[in-house]
CSV table of C-alpha atoms in Angstrom, one decimal:
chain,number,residue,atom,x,y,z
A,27,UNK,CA,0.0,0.0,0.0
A,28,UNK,CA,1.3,3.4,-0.8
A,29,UNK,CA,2.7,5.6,2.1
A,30,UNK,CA,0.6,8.8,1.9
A,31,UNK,CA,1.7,10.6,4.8
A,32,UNK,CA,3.9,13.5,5.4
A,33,UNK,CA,6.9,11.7,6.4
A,34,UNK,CA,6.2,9.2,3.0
A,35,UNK,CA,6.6,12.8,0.7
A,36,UNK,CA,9.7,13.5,2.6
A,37,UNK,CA,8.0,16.0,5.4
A,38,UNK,CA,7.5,14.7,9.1
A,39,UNK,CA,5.1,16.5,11.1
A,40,UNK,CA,7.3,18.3,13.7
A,41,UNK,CA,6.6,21.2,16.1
A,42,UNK,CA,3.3,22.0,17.4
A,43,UNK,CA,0.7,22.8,15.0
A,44,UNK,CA,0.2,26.6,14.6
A,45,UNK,CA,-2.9,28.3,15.4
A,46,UNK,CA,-3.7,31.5,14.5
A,47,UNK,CA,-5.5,34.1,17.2
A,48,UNK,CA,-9.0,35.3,14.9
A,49,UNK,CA,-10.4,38.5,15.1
A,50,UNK,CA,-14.0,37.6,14.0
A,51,UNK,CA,-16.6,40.5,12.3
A,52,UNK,CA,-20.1,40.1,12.6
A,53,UNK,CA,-22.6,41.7,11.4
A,54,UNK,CA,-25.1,42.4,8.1
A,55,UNK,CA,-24.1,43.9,4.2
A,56,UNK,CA,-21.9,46.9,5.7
A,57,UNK,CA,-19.6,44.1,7.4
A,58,UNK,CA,-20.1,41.5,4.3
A,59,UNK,CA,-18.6,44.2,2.0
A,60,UNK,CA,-16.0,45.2,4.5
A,61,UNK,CA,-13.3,43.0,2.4
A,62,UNK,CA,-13.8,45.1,-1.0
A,63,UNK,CA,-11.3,46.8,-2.4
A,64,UNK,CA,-10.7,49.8,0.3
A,65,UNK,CA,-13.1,48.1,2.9
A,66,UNK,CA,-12.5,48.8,6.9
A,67,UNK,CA,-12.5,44.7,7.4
A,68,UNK,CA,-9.4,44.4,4.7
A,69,UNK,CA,-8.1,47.4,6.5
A,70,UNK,CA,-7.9,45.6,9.2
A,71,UNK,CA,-6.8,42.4,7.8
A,72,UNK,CA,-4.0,44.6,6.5
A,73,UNK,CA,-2.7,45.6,9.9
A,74,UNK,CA,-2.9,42.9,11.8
A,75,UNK,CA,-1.6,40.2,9.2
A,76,UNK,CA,0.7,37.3,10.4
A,77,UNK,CA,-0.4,38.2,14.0
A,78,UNK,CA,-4.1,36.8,13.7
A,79,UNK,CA,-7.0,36.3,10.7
A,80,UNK,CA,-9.8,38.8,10.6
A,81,UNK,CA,-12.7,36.7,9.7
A,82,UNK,CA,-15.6,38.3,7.4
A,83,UNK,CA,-19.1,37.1,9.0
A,84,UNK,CA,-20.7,39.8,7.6
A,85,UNK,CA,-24.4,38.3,5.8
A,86,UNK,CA,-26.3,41.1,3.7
A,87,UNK,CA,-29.9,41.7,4.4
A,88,UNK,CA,-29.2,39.9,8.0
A,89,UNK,CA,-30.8,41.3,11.5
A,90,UNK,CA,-30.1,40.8,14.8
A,91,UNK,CA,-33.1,38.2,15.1
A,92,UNK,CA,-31.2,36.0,12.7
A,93,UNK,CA,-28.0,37.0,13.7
A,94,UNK,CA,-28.6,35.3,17.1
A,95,UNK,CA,-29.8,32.6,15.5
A,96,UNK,CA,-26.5,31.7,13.2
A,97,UNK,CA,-24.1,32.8,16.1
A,98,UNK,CA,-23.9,29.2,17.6
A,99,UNK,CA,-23.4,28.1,14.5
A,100,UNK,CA,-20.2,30.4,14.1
A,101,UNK,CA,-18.5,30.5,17.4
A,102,UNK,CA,-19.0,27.0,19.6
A,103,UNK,CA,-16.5,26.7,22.6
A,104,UNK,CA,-15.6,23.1,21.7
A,105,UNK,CA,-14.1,24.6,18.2
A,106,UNK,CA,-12.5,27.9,18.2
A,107,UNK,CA,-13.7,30.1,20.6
A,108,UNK,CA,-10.4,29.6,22.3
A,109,UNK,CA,-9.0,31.6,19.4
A,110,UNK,CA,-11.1,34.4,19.2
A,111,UNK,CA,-9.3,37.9,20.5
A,112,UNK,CA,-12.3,39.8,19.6
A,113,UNK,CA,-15.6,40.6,18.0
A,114,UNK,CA,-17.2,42.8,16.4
A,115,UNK,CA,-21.1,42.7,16.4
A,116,UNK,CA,-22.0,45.3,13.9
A,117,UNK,CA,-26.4,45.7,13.4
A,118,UNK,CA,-29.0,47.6,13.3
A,119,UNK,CA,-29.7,48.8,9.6
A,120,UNK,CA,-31.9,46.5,8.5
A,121,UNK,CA,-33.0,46.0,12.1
A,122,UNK,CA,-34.2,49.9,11.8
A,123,UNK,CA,-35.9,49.5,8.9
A,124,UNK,CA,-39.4,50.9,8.9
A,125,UNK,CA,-42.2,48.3,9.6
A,126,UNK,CA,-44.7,49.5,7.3
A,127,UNK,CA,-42.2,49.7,4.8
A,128,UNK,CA,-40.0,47.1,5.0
A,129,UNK,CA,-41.8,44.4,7.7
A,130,UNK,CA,-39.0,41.8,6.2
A,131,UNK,CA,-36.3,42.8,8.0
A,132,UNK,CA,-37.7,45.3,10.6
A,133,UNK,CA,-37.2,44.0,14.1
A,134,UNK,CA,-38.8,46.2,17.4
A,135,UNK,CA,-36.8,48.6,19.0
A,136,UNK,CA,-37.0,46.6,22.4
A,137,UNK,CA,-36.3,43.0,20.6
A,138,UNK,CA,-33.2,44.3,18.9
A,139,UNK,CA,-32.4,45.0,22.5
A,140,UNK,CA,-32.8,41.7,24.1
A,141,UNK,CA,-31.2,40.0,20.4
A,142,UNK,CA,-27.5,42.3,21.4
A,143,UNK,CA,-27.8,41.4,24.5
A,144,UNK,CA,-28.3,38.1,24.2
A,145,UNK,CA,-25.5,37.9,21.3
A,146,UNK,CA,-23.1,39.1,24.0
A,147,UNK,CA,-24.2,36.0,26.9
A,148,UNK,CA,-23.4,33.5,24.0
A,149,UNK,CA,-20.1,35.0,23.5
A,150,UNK,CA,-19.6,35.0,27.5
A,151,UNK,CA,-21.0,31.6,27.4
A,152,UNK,CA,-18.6,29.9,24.9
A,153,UNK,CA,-15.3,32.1,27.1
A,154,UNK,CA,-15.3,35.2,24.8
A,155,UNK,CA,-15.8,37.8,27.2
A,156,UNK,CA,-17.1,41.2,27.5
A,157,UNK,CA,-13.5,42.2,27.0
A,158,UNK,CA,-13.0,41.0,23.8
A,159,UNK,CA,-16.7,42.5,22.2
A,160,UNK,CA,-16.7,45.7,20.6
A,161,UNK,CA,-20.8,46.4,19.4
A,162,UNK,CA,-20.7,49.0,16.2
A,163,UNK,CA,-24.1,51.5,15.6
A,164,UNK,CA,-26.0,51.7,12.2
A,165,UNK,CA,-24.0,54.6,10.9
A,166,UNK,CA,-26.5,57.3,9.8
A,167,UNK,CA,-29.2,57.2,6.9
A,168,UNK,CA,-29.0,59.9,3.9
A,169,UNK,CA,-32.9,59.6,3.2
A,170,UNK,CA,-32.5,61.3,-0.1
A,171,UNK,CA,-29.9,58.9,-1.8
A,172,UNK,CA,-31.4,56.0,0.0
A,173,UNK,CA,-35.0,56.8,-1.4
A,174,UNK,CA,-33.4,57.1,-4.9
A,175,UNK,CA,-32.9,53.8,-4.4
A,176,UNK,CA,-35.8,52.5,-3.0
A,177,UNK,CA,-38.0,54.1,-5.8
A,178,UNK,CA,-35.6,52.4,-8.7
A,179,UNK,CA,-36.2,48.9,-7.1
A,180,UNK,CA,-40.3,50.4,-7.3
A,181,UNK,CA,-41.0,51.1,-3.7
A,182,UNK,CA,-40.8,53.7,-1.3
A,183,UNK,CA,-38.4,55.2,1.5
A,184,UNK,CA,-38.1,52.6,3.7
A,185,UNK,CA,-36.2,53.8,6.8
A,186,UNK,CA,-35.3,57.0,8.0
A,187,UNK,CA,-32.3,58.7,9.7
A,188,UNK,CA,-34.0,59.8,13.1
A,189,UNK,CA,-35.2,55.9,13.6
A,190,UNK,CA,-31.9,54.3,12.9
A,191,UNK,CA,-30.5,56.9,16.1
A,192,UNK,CA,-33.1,55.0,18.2
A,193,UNK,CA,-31.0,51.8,17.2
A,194,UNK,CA,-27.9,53.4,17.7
A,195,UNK,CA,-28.5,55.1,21.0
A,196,UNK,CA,-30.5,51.7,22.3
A,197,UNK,CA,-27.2,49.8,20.9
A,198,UNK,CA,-24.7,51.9,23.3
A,199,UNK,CA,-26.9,51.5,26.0
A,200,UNK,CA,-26.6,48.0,25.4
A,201,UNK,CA,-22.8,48.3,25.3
A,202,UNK,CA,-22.8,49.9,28.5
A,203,UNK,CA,-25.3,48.0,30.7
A,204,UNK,CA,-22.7,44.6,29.2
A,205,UNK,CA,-19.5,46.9,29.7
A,206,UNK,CA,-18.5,46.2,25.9
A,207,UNK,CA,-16.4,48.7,23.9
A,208,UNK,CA,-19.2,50.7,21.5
A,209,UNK,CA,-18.0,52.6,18.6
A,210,UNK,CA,-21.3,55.0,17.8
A,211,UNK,CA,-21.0,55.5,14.3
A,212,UNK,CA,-24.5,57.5,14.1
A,213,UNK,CA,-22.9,60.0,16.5
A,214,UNK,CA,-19.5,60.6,15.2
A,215,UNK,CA,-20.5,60.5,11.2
A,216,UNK,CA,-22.8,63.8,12.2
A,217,UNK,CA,-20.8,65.4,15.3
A,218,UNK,CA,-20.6,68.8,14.4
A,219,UNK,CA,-23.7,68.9,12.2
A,220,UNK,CA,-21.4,68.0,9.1
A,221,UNK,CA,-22.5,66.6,5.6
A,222,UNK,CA,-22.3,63.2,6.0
A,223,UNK,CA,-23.6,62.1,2.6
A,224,UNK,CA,-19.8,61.7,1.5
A,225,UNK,CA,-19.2,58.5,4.1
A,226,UNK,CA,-21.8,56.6,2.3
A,227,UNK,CA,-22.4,55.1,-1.2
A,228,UNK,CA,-26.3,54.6,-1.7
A,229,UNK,CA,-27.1,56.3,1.4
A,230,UNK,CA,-27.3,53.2,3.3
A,231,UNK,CA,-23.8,51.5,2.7
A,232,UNK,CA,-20.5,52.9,3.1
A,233,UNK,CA,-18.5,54.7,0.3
A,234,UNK,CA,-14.7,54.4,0.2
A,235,UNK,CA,-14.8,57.8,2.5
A,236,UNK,CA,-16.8,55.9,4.9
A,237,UNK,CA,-15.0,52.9,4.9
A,238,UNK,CA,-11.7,54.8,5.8
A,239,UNK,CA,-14.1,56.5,8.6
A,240,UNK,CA,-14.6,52.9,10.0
A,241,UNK,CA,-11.2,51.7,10.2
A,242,UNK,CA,-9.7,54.3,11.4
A,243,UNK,CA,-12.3,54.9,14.3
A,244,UNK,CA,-12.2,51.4,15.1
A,245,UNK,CA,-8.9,50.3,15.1
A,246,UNK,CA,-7.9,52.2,18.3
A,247,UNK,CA,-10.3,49.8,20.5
A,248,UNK,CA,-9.1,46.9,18.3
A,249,UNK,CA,-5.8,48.0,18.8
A,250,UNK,CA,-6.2,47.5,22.7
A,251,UNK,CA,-7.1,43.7,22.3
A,252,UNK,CA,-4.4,42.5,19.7
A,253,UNK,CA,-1.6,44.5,21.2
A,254,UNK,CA,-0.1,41.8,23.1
A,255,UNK,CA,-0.2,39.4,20.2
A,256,UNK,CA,3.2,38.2,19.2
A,257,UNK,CA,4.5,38.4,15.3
A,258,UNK,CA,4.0,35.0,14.2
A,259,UNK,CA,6.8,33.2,12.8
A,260,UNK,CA,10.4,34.9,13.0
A,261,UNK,CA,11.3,37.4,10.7
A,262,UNK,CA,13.2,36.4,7.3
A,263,UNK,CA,16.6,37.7,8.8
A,264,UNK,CA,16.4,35.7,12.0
A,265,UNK,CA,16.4,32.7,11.0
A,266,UNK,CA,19.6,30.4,10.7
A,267,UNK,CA,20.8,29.5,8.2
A,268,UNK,CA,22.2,26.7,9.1
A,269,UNK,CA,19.4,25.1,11.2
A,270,UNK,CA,16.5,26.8,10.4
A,271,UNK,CA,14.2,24.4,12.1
A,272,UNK,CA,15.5,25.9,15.2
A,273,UNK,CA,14.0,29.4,14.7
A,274,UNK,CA,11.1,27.9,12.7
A,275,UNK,CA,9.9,25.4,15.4
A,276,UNK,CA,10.5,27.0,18.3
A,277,UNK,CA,7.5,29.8,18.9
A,278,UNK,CA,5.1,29.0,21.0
A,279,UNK,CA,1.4,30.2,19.7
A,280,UNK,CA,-2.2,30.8,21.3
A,281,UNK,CA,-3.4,27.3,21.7
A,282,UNK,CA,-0.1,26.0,22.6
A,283,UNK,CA,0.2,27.1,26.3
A,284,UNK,CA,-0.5,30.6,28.4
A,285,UNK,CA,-1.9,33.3,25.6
C-alpha cells in the first residue's frame, strides 16, 4: 500500500501545529462588504496580518433576530472560541428598517435590544468575554440617496435617519449596561452637524470615504485587544541559516500554552 503521509513525501510533522489568534466581524451587508477593495475589514486584515485572521461574517440583508440565530453556528467553545481575541457585532440597519415599509427585515426597538444582549451572553458563554466585544451602531441614513434607491427597485423610502439613532442610542446603551467597547458610528458620522452624505455610497452603505471613517475609528479599540499578540513566525533575517528548524519550530502560539 502506498505511504501517503507526510513523512512518506519527505516532510514529518514536527513542532506543534500553529494556530492563529482570529479576530472575527459580525454583522449584516456593511460588514459582508467590508473586504472590497478599500473596505475597513481588509483594513484591518491589513494591519494585523501574520499576527491573527480577521474573519468576514458579515451576511447582507441579516438582522439581529437571525444574527442570534447563526451565532452558535459560528462560534461553539468546543471549536474555536479559544482563538477568538475579539468581535465585532455590527447591526442595526436592517433591524431599523421601517415596519410598514419594510416588515422583512424590521425588528422592534426593544427586541433588537434583548437580540444584542443576548448575542453578547453567547459570547460569554462559549469564554469570549465582554473584554473582547466591541458592538458598532448603524451609521446614519441619507434619506434622499437611499430613497433614490428605493424608488428604482419600485417602492418607497423605507427607513429614515432619526429611527436608525433610536438603534444606535439603544445599541450603546446595550454596550454599556454589558461593559463592551461601543464605537457609535451614528454619533461621530454627524458630530458637528457635518454633511455626511460623503461616508456613504447609496445612502445606506459605506463609500470608500466611509470605509476609511470605520477603520480608522475602530482600530484604536481593536488596537487595545491585539496589542499583546506576538509576530507569528520569525522574521526572514532571524532565522539560521544553518538550522532553520530551530527558529522555525521553536515559537510558541495561542493554543499552545498561556496566551
Amino acid at each position: 500500500m502506498r505511504n501517503t503521509s507526510a513523512s512518506g513525501s519527505g516532510m514529518q510533522a514536527v513542532g506543534s501545529a500553529l494556530r492563529w489568534p482570529q479576530v472575527l466581524l459580525f454583522g449584516d451587508s456593511i460588514t459582508q462588504f467590508s473586504f472590497q477593495q478599500g473596505g475597513w475589514g481588509a483594513s484591518l486584515a491589513d494591519k494585523l496580518a501574520r499576527k491573527c485572521d480577521v474573519l468576514n461574517r458579515g451576511f447582507s440583508g441579516y438582522n439581529t433576530r437571525w444574527g442570534k440565530i447563526i451565532l452558535p453556528r459560528l462560534i461553539r467553545k468546543s471549536s474555536n472560541a479559544e482563538n477568538i481575541v475579539a468581535v465585532t457585532i455590527f447591526f442595526g440597519a436592517n433591524d431599523s428598517a421601517l415596519k410598514d415599509e419594510n416588515p422583512e427585515q424590521h425588528i422592534p426597538l426593544d427586541e433588537y435590544v434583548e437580540n444584542l444582549k443576548n448575542m453578547i451572553q453567547y459570547l460569554k458563554s462559549v469564554d469570549v468575554p465582554e473584554s473582547r466585544i466591541i458592538l458598532i451602531t448603524p451609521p446614519p441614513l441619507c434619506e434622499s440617496a437611499w430613497e433614490k434607491e428605493c424608488i428604482a427597485k419600485g417602492s418607497k423610502l423605507n427607513r429614515m435617519n432619526l429611527v436608525v439613532g433610536e438603534y444606535a442610542k439603544a445599541c450603546i446603551q446595550v454596550g454599556q449596561n454589558c461593559a463592551t467597547d461601543v464605537l457609535d458610528l451614528w454619533t461621530l458620522m454627524q458630530k458637528d452637524n457635518k454633511d455626511f452624505s460623503s461616508y456613504l455610497s447609496d445612502g445606506l452603505h459605506l463609500s470608500p470615504k466611509g470605509n476609511e471613517f470605520v477603520s480608522s475609528h475602530l482600530w484604536p479599540l481593536l488596537e487595545k485587544k491585539v496589542a499583546s499578540l506576538p509576530f507569528i513566525l520569525p522574521y526572514w533575517r532571524d532565522i539560521g541559516e544553518l538550522k532553520p528548524d530551530q527558529s522555525l519550530l521553536e515559537q510558541v502560539l495561542l493554543g499552545d500554552g498561556d496566551h
